[in-house]
């Protein structure tokens, strides 16, 4: 299956008409139809079915669109990576959970720019166990973890703690819990434990 045909399939999924795909891709409707027919032949299953005077994706067609998105994204990443080699600049693909990127990304980008490193940052809200598999798509993954979570298998990855986040408990000033002299003592600890 050729990537250009998968792109046509994805365009069809988005635009739902051969004519609209042809306009968007600067092709004739006949050429789009021919390429999509070849793709269906390559898939070995019907990708389209009649829908009145038009056609729509079959279940297999919708499944292939999902895979097409993955293939196209992988090809685009490969092209970007090769472009970075041509430019001679170091390039890093960085994935961060959204709230972490708000806090850390400005500093990371400033320091990377000063060092001549090109950073491509992505939001990825993956928990600690999912961080290692995400390295298939990213060079660095910044994630959050519960300290009680099982450790990541460190035989293939390096893990460094960047920071510890404070977790605050806030209670109304007139609450009996606010009277405790030690913030985690007595009633406050008991109240929080029962609430959680």
Tab-separated table of C-alpha atoms in Angstrom:
chain	number	residue	atom	x	y	z
A	1	UNK	CA	0.000	0.000	0.000
A	2	UNK	CA	1.402	3.330	-1.026
A	3	UNK	CA	1.363	6.275	1.342
A	4	UNK	CA	-0.164	8.564	-1.300
A	5	UNK	CA	-3.163	6.225	-1.619
A	6	UNK	CA	-3.514	6.110	2.160
A	7	UNK	CA	-3.528	9.921	2.125
A	8	UNK	CA	-6.379	9.850	-0.394
A	9	UNK	CA	-8.285	7.443	1.838
A	10	UNK	CA	-7.797	9.727	4.829
A	11	UNK	CA	-8.953	12.709	2.769
A	12	UNK	CA	-12.046	10.750	1.740
A	13	UNK	CA	-12.786	9.961	5.395
A	14	UNK	CA	-12.566	13.680	6.206
A	15	UNK	CA	-14.396	15.052	3.150
A	16	UNK	CA	-16.822	12.190	2.350
A	17	UNK	CA	-16.844	12.829	-1.393
A	18	UNK	CA	-14.584	11.956	-4.315
A	19	UNK	CA	-15.077	15.445	-5.781
A	20	UNK	CA	-14.025	17.160	-2.553
A	21	UNK	CA	-10.945	14.919	-2.306
A	22	UNK	CA	-10.068	15.702	-5.925
A	23	UNK	CA	-10.320	19.445	-5.259
A	24	UNK	CA	-8.243	19.240	-2.081
A	25	UNK	CA	-5.539	17.077	-3.659
A	26	UNK	CA	-5.496	18.916	-7.032
A	27	UNK	CA	-6.466	15.771	-8.948
A	28	UNK	CA	-9.333	14.781	-11.188
A	29	UNK	CA	-12.210	12.841	-9.624
A	30	UNK	CA	-11.445	9.996	-12.037
A	31	UNK	CA	-7.826	9.786	-10.827
A	32	UNK	CA	-8.960	9.762	-7.178
A	33	UNK	CA	-11.470	6.980	-7.898
A	34	UNK	CA	-8.842	4.903	-9.694
A	35	UNK	CA	-6.331	5.254	-6.859
A	36	UNK	CA	-8.916	4.350	-4.216
A	37	UNK	CA	-9.942	1.297	-6.261
A	38	UNK	CA	-6.297	0.175	-6.409
A	39	UNK	CA	-6.070	0.627	-2.628
A	40	UNK	CA	-9.187	-1.502	-2.116
A	41	UNK	CA	-7.690	-4.184	-4.369
A	42	UNK	CA	-4.461	-4.089	-2.342
A	43	UNK	CA	-6.440	-4.359	0.910
A	44	UNK	CA	-8.307	-7.379	-0.416
A	45	UNK	CA	-11.601	-6.269	1.146
A	46	UNK	CA	-14.220	-3.698	0.152
A	47	UNK	CA	-13.316	-0.296	1.579
A	48	UNK	CA	-16.373	1.493	0.179
A	49	UNK	CA	-20.074	0.780	-0.206
A	50	UNK	CA	-22.862	2.572	-2.059
A	51	UNK	CA	-24.776	5.241	-0.166
A	52	UNK	CA	-27.438	6.568	-2.526
A	53	UNK	CA	-25.608	8.292	-5.385
A	54	UNK	CA	-22.416	8.484	-3.345
A	55	UNK	CA	-20.146	6.031	-1.564
A	56	UNK	CA	-19.143	5.723	2.068
A	57	UNK	CA	-16.494	3.808	3.981
A	58	UNK	CA	-17.173	0.259	5.081
A	59	UNK	CA	-16.131	-0.924	8.525
A	60	UNK	CA	-12.899	-2.209	6.965
A	61	UNK	CA	-12.413	1.174	5.300
A	62	UNK	CA	-12.796	2.982	8.618
A	63	UNK	CA	-10.310	0.577	10.214
A	64	UNK	CA	-7.797	1.234	7.440
A	65	UNK	CA	-8.205	5.002	7.909
A	66	UNK	CA	-7.010	4.592	11.508
A	67	UNK	CA	-3.960	2.643	10.337
A	68	UNK	CA	-3.410	5.162	7.542
A	69	UNK	CA	-3.214	7.932	10.144
A	70	UNK	CA	-0.521	5.965	11.984
A	71	UNK	CA	1.450	5.246	8.794
A	72	UNK	CA	1.243	8.841	7.580
A	73	UNK	CA	2.323	10.158	10.986
A	74	UNK	CA	5.281	7.745	11.024
A	75	UNK	CA	6.341	8.794	7.516
A	76	UNK	CA	6.061	12.477	8.459
A	77	UNK	CA	8.181	11.878	11.580
A	78	UNK	CA	10.793	10.090	9.469
A	79	UNK	CA	10.836	12.967	6.969
A	80	UNK	CA	11.232	15.503	9.779
A	81	UNK	CA	14.033	13.470	11.299
A	82	UNK	CA	15.882	13.268	7.988
A	83	UNK	CA	15.424	17.029	7.535
A	84	UNK	CA	17.042	17.602	10.925
A	85	UNK	CA	20.059	15.559	9.825
A	86	UNK	CA	20.320	17.698	6.693
A	87	UNK	CA	20.182	20.895	8.763
A	88	UNK	CA	22.985	19.762	11.061
A	89	UNK	CA	21.090	20.893	14.185
A	90	UNK	CA	20.452	18.489	17.010
A	91	UNK	CA	16.773	17.655	17.266
A	92	UNK	CA	14.839	16.321	20.255
A	93	UNK	CA	11.241	15.057	20.309
A	94	UNK	CA	9.926	15.865	23.780
A	95	UNK	CA	6.610	14.625	25.158
A	96	UNK	CA	5.192	16.160	28.335
A	97	UNK	CA	1.957	15.943	30.244
A	98	UNK	CA	-0.025	19.190	29.758
A	99	UNK	CA	0.320	20.725	33.227
A	100	UNK	CA	4.022	19.844	33.284
A	101	UNK	CA	4.589	21.569	29.971
A	102	UNK	CA	3.038	24.758	31.323
A	103	UNK	CA	5.560	24.753	34.145
A	104	UNK	CA	8.688	23.347	32.483
A	105	UNK	CA	8.500	23.952	28.738
A	106	UNK	CA	9.414	27.663	28.625
A	107	UNK	CA	12.703	27.008	30.435
A	108	UNK	CA	13.439	23.904	28.360
A	109	UNK	CA	12.872	25.798	25.112
A	110	UNK	CA	15.018	28.744	26.201
A	111	UNK	CA	17.931	26.509	27.180
A	112	UNK	CA	17.601	24.363	24.066
A	113	UNK	CA	17.621	27.431	21.818
A	114	UNK	CA	20.745	28.733	23.566
A	115	UNK	CA	22.396	25.343	22.970
A	116	UNK	CA	21.382	25.137	19.309
A	117	UNK	CA	18.986	22.236	19.890
A	118	UNK	CA	15.723	22.108	17.986
A	119	UNK	CA	12.939	20.900	20.302
A	120	UNK	CA	9.689	19.473	18.988
A	121	UNK	CA	7.341	19.409	21.969
A	122	UNK	CA	4.150	17.356	22.192
A	123	UNK	CA	1.458	16.970	24.822
A	124	UNK	CA	1.201	13.365	25.951
A	125	UNK	CA	-0.705	12.546	29.097
A	126	UNK	CA	0.629	9.076	29.732
A	127	UNK	CA	1.073	7.668	33.216
A	128	UNK	CA	4.379	6.436	34.531
A	129	UNK	CA	3.995	2.815	33.309
A	130	UNK	CA	3.266	4.077	29.777
A	131	UNK	CA	6.327	6.327	29.581
A	132	UNK	CA	8.833	3.690	28.434
A	133	UNK	CA	6.715	2.480	25.475
A	134	UNK	CA	6.239	6.124	24.420
A	135	UNK	CA	9.991	6.294	23.748
A	136	UNK	CA	9.258	4.535	20.452
A	137	UNK	CA	7.936	7.906	19.245
A	138	UNK	CA	9.803	10.403	21.436
A	139	UNK	CA	13.370	10.976	22.609
A	140	UNK	CA	12.353	12.228	26.056
A	141	UNK	CA	9.115	11.673	27.971
A	142	UNK	CA	8.296	13.816	30.998
A	143	UNK	CA	5.520	12.249	33.011
A	144	UNK	CA	4.047	12.248	36.482
A	145	UNK	CA	3.909	9.314	38.842
A	146	UNK	CA	2.391	8.267	42.073
A	147	UNK	CA	5.231	7.343	44.408
A	148	UNK	CA	3.398	4.095	45.139
A	149	UNK	CA	3.399	3.128	41.444
A	150	UNK	CA	5.607	0.212	40.419
A	151	UNK	CA	8.981	1.205	39.054
A	152	UNK	CA	9.641	1.275	35.321
A	153	UNK	CA	11.945	-1.483	34.086
A	154	UNK	CA	15.217	0.424	33.955
A	155	UNK	CA	17.131	-2.073	31.843
A	156	UNK	CA	16.338	-0.068	28.678
A	157	UNK	CA	15.636	3.422	29.999
A	158	UNK	CA	17.116	6.011	32.343
A	159	UNK	CA	14.806	7.737	34.802
A	160	UNK	CA	15.584	10.998	36.588
A	161	UNK	CA	13.341	12.776	39.069
A	162	UNK	CA	12.959	16.405	37.989
A	163	UNK	CA	10.999	17.693	40.951
A	164	UNK	CA	8.615	16.862	43.760
A	165	UNK	CA	5.329	18.638	43.679
A	166	UNK	CA	3.773	19.896	46.885
A	167	UNK	CA	0.281	18.640	47.582
A	168	UNK	CA	-1.666	20.989	49.827
A	169	UNK	CA	-4.781	20.432	51.871
A	170	UNK	CA	-6.941	23.504	52.275
A	171	UNK	CA	-9.735	23.717	54.829
A	172	UNK	CA	-12.009	26.582	55.866
A	173	UNK	CA	-10.600	28.649	58.705
A	174	UNK	CA	-13.622	27.845	60.889
A	175	UNK	CA	-13.242	24.067	60.391
A	176	UNK	CA	-12.230	22.002	63.444
A	177	UNK	CA	-9.457	20.601	61.229
A	178	UNK	CA	-7.917	24.062	60.924
A	179	UNK	CA	-7.195	24.110	64.661
A	180	UNK	CA	-4.588	21.353	64.550
A	181	UNK	CA	-1.169	22.702	65.363
A	182	UNK	CA	0.683	20.220	63.120
A	183	UNK	CA	-0.580	20.353	59.528
A	184	UNK	CA	-0.550	16.572	59.123
A	185	UNK	CA	-1.365	15.692	62.703
A	186	UNK	CA	-4.468	14.431	64.406
A	187	UNK	CA	-7.761	15.531	62.962
A	188	UNK	CA	-6.461	16.812	59.636
A	189	UNK	CA	-4.694	13.553	58.771
A	190	UNK	CA	-7.737	11.553	59.844
A	191	UNK	CA	-10.110	13.804	57.912
A	192	UNK	CA	-8.046	13.630	54.729
A	193	UNK	CA	-7.621	9.865	55.033
A	194	UNK	CA	-11.380	9.388	55.363
A	195	UNK	CA	-12.083	11.735	52.466
A	196	UNK	CA	-9.705	9.892	50.153
